[in-house]
């Protein structure tokens, strides 16, 4: 084969490789991330939160139908501009998001209450983990007792969620379901949820593992626990696990 054929071919392959977009985080696996518009790499966002409607459906197949490829900014979290301490927080959130995309963790993409869904407020567990992965604050809801505004998710919460979800998937082959973190409205205005250190873990279906969640959170020095049969009331199908705050938080 002549050099005049080899060299142009190699040059073309090298050029294509140089133009290929890098995944936004380790383990990212959506077609959206391979596209860009006006120099903005696509990212998976709820349609109602994509500023300017610069949104393409069908490029985030591991997400709910209302999530697609956004090429602008997160309109729902526009107020969340403060910088959070990053002592591994961002990497932990990205690991969790990669597990979600791989079907090994279920982060609820909306709220049980329509007050946070119509319109969607950007404060579901899925949005909060995604925003933390991208180096942003997590959004809080602003209905019921929820104070609105933004909060930094705490490292102990992220680490506990990652470790237990990994253990649960490795043991059962099922995705752990996280129903709520800093978003939604909770029992009181001083709920630990609003501090960014708390998760509600579904534990009754399809496999009952409430005791395992409870024991795991206790082993990680949880500062508040509510569970089926506890004095908290309700919590008959989930464990409320509040983890220690970051030092200095």
PDB file of C-alpha atoms in Angstrom:
ATOM      1  CA  UNK A   1       0.000   0.000   0.000  1.00  0.00           C
ATOM      2  CA  UNK A   2       1.441   3.375  -0.977  1.00  0.00           C
ATOM      3  CA  UNK A   3       2.327   6.054   1.607  1.00  0.00           C
ATOM      4  CA  UNK A   4       0.028   8.510  -0.182  1.00  0.00           C
ATOM      5  CA  UNK A   5      -2.905   6.347   0.993  1.00  0.00           C
ATOM      6  CA  UNK A   6      -1.678   5.549   4.498  1.00  0.00           C
ATOM      7  CA  UNK A   7      -0.752   9.040   5.676  1.00  0.00           C
ATOM      8  CA  UNK A   8      -4.025  10.812   4.786  1.00  0.00           C
ATOM      9  CA  UNK A   9      -5.977   7.968   6.394  1.00  0.00           C
ATOM     10  CA  UNK A  10      -3.965   8.152   9.605  1.00  0.00           C
ATOM     11  CA  UNK A  11      -4.332  11.928   9.620  1.00  0.00           C
ATOM     12  CA  UNK A  12      -8.112  11.619   9.259  1.00  0.00           C
ATOM     13  CA  UNK A  13      -8.348   9.088  12.104  1.00  0.00           C
ATOM     14  CA  UNK A  14      -6.204  11.273  14.341  1.00  0.00           C
ATOM     15  CA  UNK A  15      -8.377  14.289  13.555  1.00  0.00           C
ATOM     16  CA  UNK A  16     -11.561  12.380  14.398  1.00  0.00           C
ATOM     17  CA  UNK A  17     -10.052  11.187  17.673  1.00  0.00           C
ATOM     18  CA  UNK A  18      -9.032  14.736  18.564  1.00  0.00           C
ATOM     19  CA  UNK A  19     -12.592  15.976  17.931  1.00  0.00           C
ATOM     20  CA  UNK A  20     -14.267  13.233  19.966  1.00  0.00           C
ATOM     21  CA  UNK A  21     -15.908  14.621  23.081  1.00  0.00           C
ATOM     22  CA  UNK A  22     -14.728  13.234  26.387  1.00  0.00           C
ATOM     23  CA  UNK A  23     -17.365  11.828  28.773  1.00  0.00           C
ATOM     24  CA  UNK A  24     -18.259  14.404  31.442  1.00  0.00           C
ATOM     25  CA  UNK A  25     -17.571  11.904  34.239  1.00  0.00           C
ATOM     26  CA  UNK A  26     -16.117   8.431  34.659  1.00  0.00           C
ATOM     27  CA  UNK A  27     -18.643   5.801  33.609  1.00  0.00           C
ATOM     28  CA  UNK A  28     -20.878   8.250  31.712  1.00  0.00           C
ATOM     29  CA  UNK A  29     -22.641   6.327  28.972  1.00  0.00           C
ATOM     30  CA  UNK A  30     -25.341   8.380  27.223  1.00  0.00           C
ATOM     31  CA  UNK A  31     -25.317   9.329  23.501  1.00  0.00           C
ATOM     32  CA  UNK A  32     -26.048  12.892  24.615  1.00  0.00           C
ATOM     33  CA  UNK A  33     -22.502  13.280  25.902  1.00  0.00           C
ATOM     34  CA  UNK A  34     -21.120  12.646  22.420  1.00  0.00           C
ATOM     35  CA  UNK A  35     -22.876  15.690  20.965  1.00  0.00           C
ATOM     36  CA  UNK A  36     -22.532  19.434  21.243  1.00  0.00           C
ATOM     37  CA  UNK A  37     -24.207  22.588  19.995  1.00  0.00           C
ATOM     38  CA  UNK A  38     -22.457  25.943  19.748  1.00  0.00           C
ATOM     39  CA  UNK A  39     -19.530  24.539  21.689  1.00  0.00           C
ATOM     40  CA  UNK A  40     -21.677  23.268  24.582  1.00  0.00           C
ATOM     41  CA  UNK A  41     -21.420  19.546  25.311  1.00  0.00           C
ATOM     42  CA  UNK A  42     -24.795  17.932  25.853  1.00  0.00           C
ATOM     43  CA  UNK A  43     -25.849  16.790  29.305  1.00  0.00           C
ATOM     44  CA  UNK A  44     -28.949  14.974  30.539  1.00  0.00           C
ATOM     45  CA  UNK A  45     -31.493  17.363  32.050  1.00  0.00           C
ATOM     46  CA  UNK A  46     -35.229  17.529  32.711  1.00  0.00           C
ATOM     47  CA  UNK A  47     -36.996  19.284  29.854  1.00  0.00           C
ATOM     48  CA  UNK A  48     -38.522  21.842  32.209  1.00  0.00           C
ATOM     49  CA  UNK A  49     -35.091  22.836  33.540  1.00  0.00           C
ATOM     50  CA  UNK A  50     -33.229  23.262  30.245  1.00  0.00           C
ATOM     51  CA  UNK A  51     -32.871  27.014  29.754  1.00  0.00           C
ATOM     52  CA  UNK A  52     -34.209  28.323  26.474  1.00  0.00           C
ATOM     53  CA  UNK A  53     -35.651  24.959  25.507  1.00  0.00           C
ATOM     54  CA  UNK A  54     -32.359  23.995  23.847  1.00  0.00           C
ATOM     55  CA  UNK A  55     -33.284  20.357  24.301  1.00  0.00           C
ATOM     56  CA  UNK A  56     -33.197  17.189  22.189  1.00  0.00           C
ATOM     57  CA  UNK A  57     -35.163  14.089  23.183  1.00  0.00           C
ATOM     58  CA  UNK A  58     -33.967  10.517  22.815  1.00  0.00           C
ATOM     59  CA  UNK A  59     -30.282  10.998  23.621  1.00  0.00           C
ATOM     60  CA  UNK A  60     -30.465   9.984  27.299  1.00  0.00           C
ATOM     61  CA  UNK A  61     -31.972   6.480  26.989  1.00  0.00           C
ATOM     62  CA  UNK A  62     -31.232   5.433  30.585  1.00  0.00           C
ATOM     63  CA  UNK A  63     -33.226   8.368  31.955  1.00  0.00           C
ATOM     64  CA  UNK A  64     -37.002   8.981  32.162  1.00  0.00           C
ATOM     65  CA  UNK A  65     -38.809  10.273  29.077  1.00  0.00           C
ATOM     66  CA  UNK A  66     -38.923  13.837  30.400  1.00  0.00           C
ATOM     67  CA  UNK A  67     -35.112  13.938  30.512  1.00  0.00           C
ATOM     68  CA  UNK A  68     -33.215  14.681  27.333  1.00  0.00           C
ATOM     69  CA  UNK A  69     -30.062  16.298  26.032  1.00  0.00           C
ATOM     70  CA  UNK A  70     -29.675  19.929  27.083  1.00  0.00           C
ATOM     71  CA  UNK A  71     -27.227  22.316  25.422  1.00  0.00           C
ATOM     72  CA  UNK A  72     -27.740  25.399  27.571  1.00  0.00           C
ATOM     73  CA  UNK A  73     -27.915  25.620  31.368  1.00  0.00           C
ATOM     74  CA  UNK A  74     -29.882  24.364  34.360  1.00  0.00           C
ATOM     75  CA  UNK A  75     -32.654  26.928  34.688  1.00  0.00           C
ATOM     76  CA  UNK A  76     -34.133  25.243  37.782  1.00  0.00           C
ATOM     77  CA  UNK A  77     -30.859  25.576  39.659  1.00  0.00           C
ATOM     78  CA  UNK A  78     -29.886  29.021  38.385  1.00  0.00           C
ATOM     79  CA  UNK A  79     -29.771  30.369  41.950  1.00  0.00           C
ATOM     80  CA  UNK A  80     -27.424  27.611  43.144  1.00  0.00           C
ATOM     81  CA  UNK A  81     -24.164  29.387  42.448  1.00  0.00           C
ATOM     82  CA  UNK A  82     -22.164  29.004  45.668  1.00  0.00           C
ATOM     83  CA  UNK A  83     -19.147  26.707  45.621  1.00  0.00           C
ATOM     84  CA  UNK A  84     -19.313  23.585  47.770  1.00  0.00           C
ATOM     85  CA  UNK A  85     -16.337  22.064  49.545  1.00  0.00           C
ATOM     86  CA  UNK A  86     -14.979  19.283  47.369  1.00  0.00           C
ATOM     87  CA  UNK A  87     -13.193  16.698  49.462  1.00  0.00           C
ATOM     88  CA  UNK A  88     -14.184  13.903  47.125  1.00  0.00           C
ATOM     89  CA  UNK A  89     -17.850  14.952  47.149  1.00  0.00           C
ATOM     90  CA  UNK A  90     -18.007  15.500  43.401  1.00  0.00           C
ATOM     91  CA  UNK A  91     -16.336  12.187  42.545  1.00  0.00           C
ATOM     92  CA  UNK A  92     -18.715  10.321  44.861  1.00  0.00           C
ATOM     93  CA  UNK A  93     -21.724  11.954  43.204  1.00  0.00           C
ATOM     94  CA  UNK A  94     -20.370  11.055  39.769  1.00  0.00           C
ATOM     95  CA  UNK A  95     -19.916   7.426  40.847  1.00  0.00           C
ATOM     96  CA  UNK A  96     -23.533   7.411  41.986  1.00  0.00           C
ATOM     97  CA  UNK A  97     -24.701   8.932  38.708  1.00  0.00           C
ATOM     98  CA  UNK A  98     -22.730   6.337  36.742  1.00  0.00           C
ATOM     99  CA  UNK A  99     -24.410   3.606  38.802  1.00  0.00           C
ATOM    100  CA  UNK A 100     -27.782   5.153  37.957  1.00  0.00           C
ATOM    101  CA  UNK A 101     -26.980   5.124  34.242  1.00  0.00           C
ATOM    102  CA  UNK A 102     -25.859   1.491  34.546  1.00  0.00           C
ATOM    103  CA  UNK A 103     -29.138   0.481  36.222  1.00  0.00           C
ATOM    104  CA  UNK A 104     -27.441  -0.306  39.538  1.00  0.00           C
ATOM    105  CA  UNK A 105     -29.077   2.518  41.523  1.00  0.00           C
ATOM    106  CA  UNK A 106     -32.467   4.198  41.226  1.00  0.00           C
ATOM    107  CA  UNK A 107     -32.531   7.899  42.028  1.00  0.00           C
ATOM    108  CA  UNK A 108     -36.122   9.117  42.007  1.00  0.00           C
ATOM    109  CA  UNK A 109     -36.487  11.662  39.176  1.00  0.00           C
ATOM    110  CA  UNK A 110     -39.466  13.502  40.667  1.00  0.00           C
ATOM    111  CA  UNK A 111     -41.496  13.989  43.853  1.00  0.00           C
ATOM    112  CA  UNK A 112     -44.421  12.152  45.404  1.00  0.00           C
ATOM    113  CA  UNK A 113     -46.211  15.508  45.687  1.00  0.00           C
ATOM    114  CA  UNK A 114     -47.459  17.280  42.551  1.00  0.00           C
ATOM    115  CA  UNK A 115     -46.339  20.535  44.167  1.00  0.00           C
ATOM    116  CA  UNK A 116     -42.778  19.785  43.110  1.00  0.00           C
ATOM    117  CA  UNK A 117     -43.643  18.282  39.747  1.00  0.00           C
ATOM    118  CA  UNK A 118     -45.958  20.799  38.086  1.00  0.00           C
ATOM    119  CA  UNK A 119     -43.756  22.498  37.178  1.00  0.00           C
ATOM    120  CA  UNK A 120     -40.799  20.323  38.087  1.00  0.00           C
ATOM    121  CA  UNK A 121     -38.561  22.141  40.580  1.00  0.00           C
ATOM    122  CA  UNK A 122     -35.209  20.460  39.923  1.00  0.00           C
ATOM    123  CA  UNK A 123     -34.919  19.034  43.451  1.00  0.00           C
ATOM    124  CA  UNK A 124     -35.332  15.280  43.026  1.00  0.00           C
ATOM    125  CA  UNK A 125     -32.565  12.862  44.072  1.00  0.00           C
ATOM    126  CA  UNK A 126     -31.609  12.366  40.425  1.00  0.00           C
ATOM    127  CA  UNK A 127     -31.209  16.095  39.811  1.00  0.00           C
ATOM    128  CA  UNK A 128     -29.386  16.659  43.103  1.00  0.00           C
ATOM    129  CA  UNK A 129     -26.824  13.914  42.471  1.00  0.00           C
ATOM    130  CA  UNK A 130     -26.349  15.073  38.875  1.00  0.00           C
ATOM    131  CA  UNK A 131     -25.849  18.693  39.937  1.00  0.00           C
ATOM    132  CA  UNK A 132     -23.343  17.664  42.620  1.00  0.00           C
ATOM    133  CA  UNK A 133     -21.462  15.560  40.061  1.00  0.00           C
ATOM    134  CA  UNK A 134     -21.238  18.646  37.857  1.00  0.00           C
ATOM    135  CA  UNK A 135     -19.818  20.696  40.725  1.00  0.00           C
ATOM    136  CA  UNK A 136     -22.991  22.552  41.636  1.00  0.00           C
ATOM    137  CA  UNK A 137     -25.094  22.900  44.763  1.00  0.00           C
ATOM    138  CA  UNK A 138     -28.200  20.750  45.113  1.00  0.00           C
ATOM    139  CA  UNK A 139     -31.579  22.437  44.789  1.00  0.00           C
ATOM    140  CA  UNK A 140     -34.156  22.306  47.608  1.00  0.00           C
ATOM    141  CA  UNK A 141     -37.903  22.390  47.067  1.00  0.00           C
ATOM    142  CA  UNK A 142     -39.993  25.391  48.096  1.00  0.00           C
ATOM    143  CA  UNK A 143     -43.393  23.991  49.079  1.00  0.00           C
ATOM    144  CA  UNK A 144     -44.821  22.756  52.373  1.00  0.00           C
ATOM    145  CA  UNK A 145     -42.106  22.956  55.034  1.00  0.00           C
ATOM    146  CA  UNK A 146     -39.315  23.044  52.446  1.00  0.00           C
ATOM    147  CA  UNK A 147     -37.256  26.264  52.615  1.00  0.00           C
ATOM    148  CA  UNK A 148     -36.213  26.556  48.984  1.00  0.00           C
ATOM    149  CA  UNK A 149     -32.723  27.665  48.078  1.00  0.00           C
ATOM    150  CA  UNK A 150     -29.719  25.414  47.674  1.00  0.00           C
ATOM    151  CA  UNK A 151     -27.490  23.187  49.776  1.00  0.00           C
ATOM    152  CA  UNK A 152     -24.265  21.217  49.466  1.00  0.00           C
ATOM    153  CA  UNK A 153     -24.719  17.469  49.781  1.00  0.00           C
ATOM    154  CA  UNK A 154     -22.613  16.073  52.614  1.00  0.00           C
ATOM    155  CA  UNK A 155     -19.799  13.598  52.077  1.00  0.00           C
ATOM    156  CA  UNK A 156     -20.991  11.046  54.657  1.00  0.00           C
ATOM    157  CA  UNK A 157     -24.350  10.888  52.894  1.00  0.00           C
ATOM    158  CA  UNK A 158     -22.771  10.338  49.484  1.00  0.00           C
ATOM    159  CA  UNK A 159     -20.308   7.736  50.774  1.00  0.00           C
ATOM    160  CA  UNK A 160     -22.972   5.808  52.678  1.00  0.00           C
ATOM    161  CA  UNK A 161     -25.286   5.824  49.670  1.00  0.00           C
ATOM    162  CA  UNK A 162     -22.519   4.606  47.382  1.00  0.00           C
ATOM    163  CA  UNK A 163     -21.327   1.862  49.710  1.00  0.00           C
ATOM    164  CA  UNK A 164     -24.741   0.495  50.616  1.00  0.00           C
ATOM    165  CA  UNK A 165     -26.059   0.649  47.045  1.00  0.00           C
ATOM    166  CA  UNK A 166     -22.982  -1.268  45.881  1.00  0.00           C
ATOM    167  CA  UNK A 167     -23.410  -3.888  48.600  1.00  0.00           C
ATOM    168  CA  UNK A 168     -27.130  -4.192  47.872  1.00  0.00           C
ATOM    169  CA  UNK A 169     -26.641  -4.592  44.127  1.00  0.00           C
ATOM    170  CA  UNK A 170     -23.771  -7.053  44.518  1.00  0.00           C
ATOM    171  CA  UNK A 171     -25.853  -9.149  46.921  1.00  0.00           C
ATOM    172  CA  UNK A 172     -29.260  -9.017  45.239  1.00  0.00           C
ATOM    173  CA  UNK A 173     -28.737  -7.810  41.668  1.00  0.00           C
ATOM    174  CA  UNK A 174     -31.280  -5.069  42.405  1.00  0.00           C
ATOM    175  CA  UNK A 175     -30.955  -1.301  42.258  1.00  0.00           C
ATOM    176  CA  UNK A 176     -31.284   0.522  45.562  1.00  0.00           C
ATOM    177  CA  UNK A 177     -34.070   3.129  45.436  1.00  0.00           C
ATOM    178  CA  UNK A 178     -33.482   6.611  46.861  1.00  0.00           C
ATOM    179  CA  UNK A 179     -36.775   8.467  47.222  1.00  0.00           C
ATOM    180  CA  UNK A 180     -35.676  11.780  48.676  1.00  0.00           C
ATOM    181  CA  UNK A 181     -32.695  13.799  49.848  1.00  0.00           C
ATOM    182  CA  UNK A 182     -32.674  17.590  50.239  1.00  0.00           C
ATOM    183  CA  UNK A 183     -35.721  18.115  48.044  1.00  0.00           C
ATOM    184  CA  UNK A 184     -39.453  17.563  48.674  1.00  0.00           C
ATOM    185  CA  UNK A 185     -41.342  18.639  51.798  1.00  0.00           C
ATOM    186  CA  UNK A 186     -40.745  16.802  55.067  1.00  0.00           C
ATOM    187  CA  UNK A 187     -42.258  16.576  58.540  1.00  0.00           C
ATOM    188  CA  UNK A 188     -40.940  19.884  59.866  1.00  0.00           C
ATOM    189  CA  UNK A 189     -39.074  22.987  58.766  1.00  0.00           C
ATOM    190  CA  UNK A 190     -36.004  21.869  60.723  1.00  0.00           C
ATOM    191  CA  UNK A 191     -35.806  18.439  59.083  1.00  0.00           C
ATOM    192  CA  UNK A 192     -32.279  17.141  58.580  1.00  0.00           C
ATOM    193  CA  UNK A 193     -33.218  16.630  54.937  1.00  0.00           C
ATOM    194  CA  UNK A 194     -32.778  20.328  54.262  1.00  0.00           C
ATOM    195  CA  UNK A 195     -29.158  20.190  55.471  1.00  0.00           C
ATOM    196  CA  UNK A 196     -28.114  17.903  52.614  1.00  0.00           C
ATOM    197  CA  UNK A 197     -27.096  14.973  54.819  1.00  0.00           C
ATOM    198  CA  UNK A 198     -30.181  12.750  54.673  1.00  0.00           C
ATOM    199  CA  UNK A 199     -31.669  10.136  52.387  1.00  0.00           C
ATOM    200  CA  UNK A 200     -34.942   8.228  52.376  1.00  0.00           C
ATOM    201  CA  UNK A 201     -34.257   4.674  51.210  1.00  0.00           C
ATOM    202  CA  UNK A 202     -37.146   2.521  49.983  1.00  0.00           C
ATOM    203  CA  UNK A 203     -36.769  -0.811  51.749  1.00  0.00           C
ATOM    204  CA  UNK A 204     -39.979  -2.849  51.585  1.00  0.00           C
ATOM    205  CA  UNK A 205     -40.225  -3.833  47.904  1.00  0.00           C
ATOM    206  CA  UNK A 206     -39.317  -5.702  45.797  1.00  0.00           C
ATOM    207  CA  UNK A 207     -37.188  -7.129  48.603  1.00  0.00           C
ATOM    208  CA  UNK A 208     -37.553  -6.283  52.284  1.00  0.00           C
ATOM    209  CA  UNK A 209     -34.215  -4.974  53.542  1.00  0.00           C
ATOM    210  CA  UNK A 210     -35.193  -2.286  56.054  1.00  0.00           C
ATOM    211  CA  UNK A 211     -33.167  -3.897  58.843  1.00  0.00           C
ATOM    212  CA  UNK A 212     -30.097  -4.044  56.623  1.00  0.00           C
ATOM    213  CA  UNK A 213     -30.374  -0.353  55.708  1.00  0.00           C
ATOM    214  CA  UNK A 214     -30.861   0.534  59.358  1.00  0.00           C
ATOM    215  CA  UNK A 215     -27.851  -1.490  60.501  1.00  0.00           C
ATOM    216  CA  UNK A 216     -25.678  -0.061  57.736  1.00  0.00           C
ATOM    217  CA  UNK A 217     -26.559   3.537  58.573  1.00  0.00           C
ATOM    218  CA  UNK A 218     -25.945   2.853  62.264  1.00  0.00           C
ATOM    219  CA  UNK A 219     -22.532   1.416  61.441  1.00  0.00           C
ATOM    220  CA  UNK A 220     -21.722   4.718  59.704  1.00  0.00           C
ATOM    221  CA  UNK A 221     -22.691   6.760  62.789  1.00  0.00           C
ATOM    222  CA  UNK A 222     -26.039   8.061  61.555  1.00  0.00           C
ATOM    223  CA  UNK A 223     -27.291  10.949  63.681  1.00  0.00           C
ATOM    224  CA  UNK A 224     -31.002  10.306  63.096  1.00  0.00           C
ATOM    225  CA  UNK A 225     -32.897   7.223  61.982  1.00  0.00           C
ATOM    226  CA  UNK A 226     -36.572   6.666  61.251  1.00  0.00           C
ATOM    227  CA  UNK A 227     -37.807   3.289  60.069  1.00  0.00           C
ATOM    228  CA  UNK A 228     -40.820   0.959  60.073  1.00  0.00           C
ATOM    229  CA  UNK A 229     -42.135   0.754  63.632  1.00  0.00           C
ATOM    230  CA  UNK A 230     -39.991   3.616  64.945  1.00  0.00           C
ATOM    231  CA  UNK A 231     -41.255   6.413  67.178  1.00  0.00           C
ATOM    232  CA  UNK A 232     -40.979   8.819  64.225  1.00  0.00           C
ATOM    233  CA  UNK A 233     -44.303   7.576  62.889  1.00  0.00           C
ATOM    234  CA  UNK A 234     -45.057   6.707  59.254  1.00  0.00           C
ATOM    235  CA  UNK A 235     -41.840   5.484  57.555  1.00  0.00           C
ATOM    236  CA  UNK A 236     -43.497   2.101  57.077  1.00  0.00           C
ATOM    237  CA  UNK A 237     -41.838   1.449  53.732  1.00  0.00           C
ATOM    238  CA  UNK A 238     -38.569   3.337  53.984  1.00  0.00           C
ATOM    239  CA  UNK A 239     -35.615   4.221  56.196  1.00  0.00           C
ATOM    240  CA  UNK A 240     -34.785   7.857  56.881  1.00  0.00           C
ATOM    241  CA  UNK A 241     -31.037   8.018  57.389  1.00  0.00           C
ATOM    242  CA  UNK A 242     -29.388  11.299  58.456  1.00  0.00           C
ATOM    243  CA  UNK A 243     -25.612  11.150  58.332  1.00  0.00           C
ATOM    244  CA  UNK A 244     -23.004  13.321  60.095  1.00  0.00           C
ATOM    245  CA  UNK A 245     -22.402  16.766  58.655  1.00  0.00           C
ATOM    246  CA  UNK A 246     -19.088  17.676  57.055  1.00  0.00           C
ATOM    247  CA  UNK A 247     -16.569  19.138  59.459  1.00  0.00           C
ATOM    248  CA  UNK A 248     -17.161  22.863  59.646  1.00  0.00           C
ATOM    249  CA  UNK A 249     -20.555  22.680  57.922  1.00  0.00           C
TER     250      UNK A 249
END
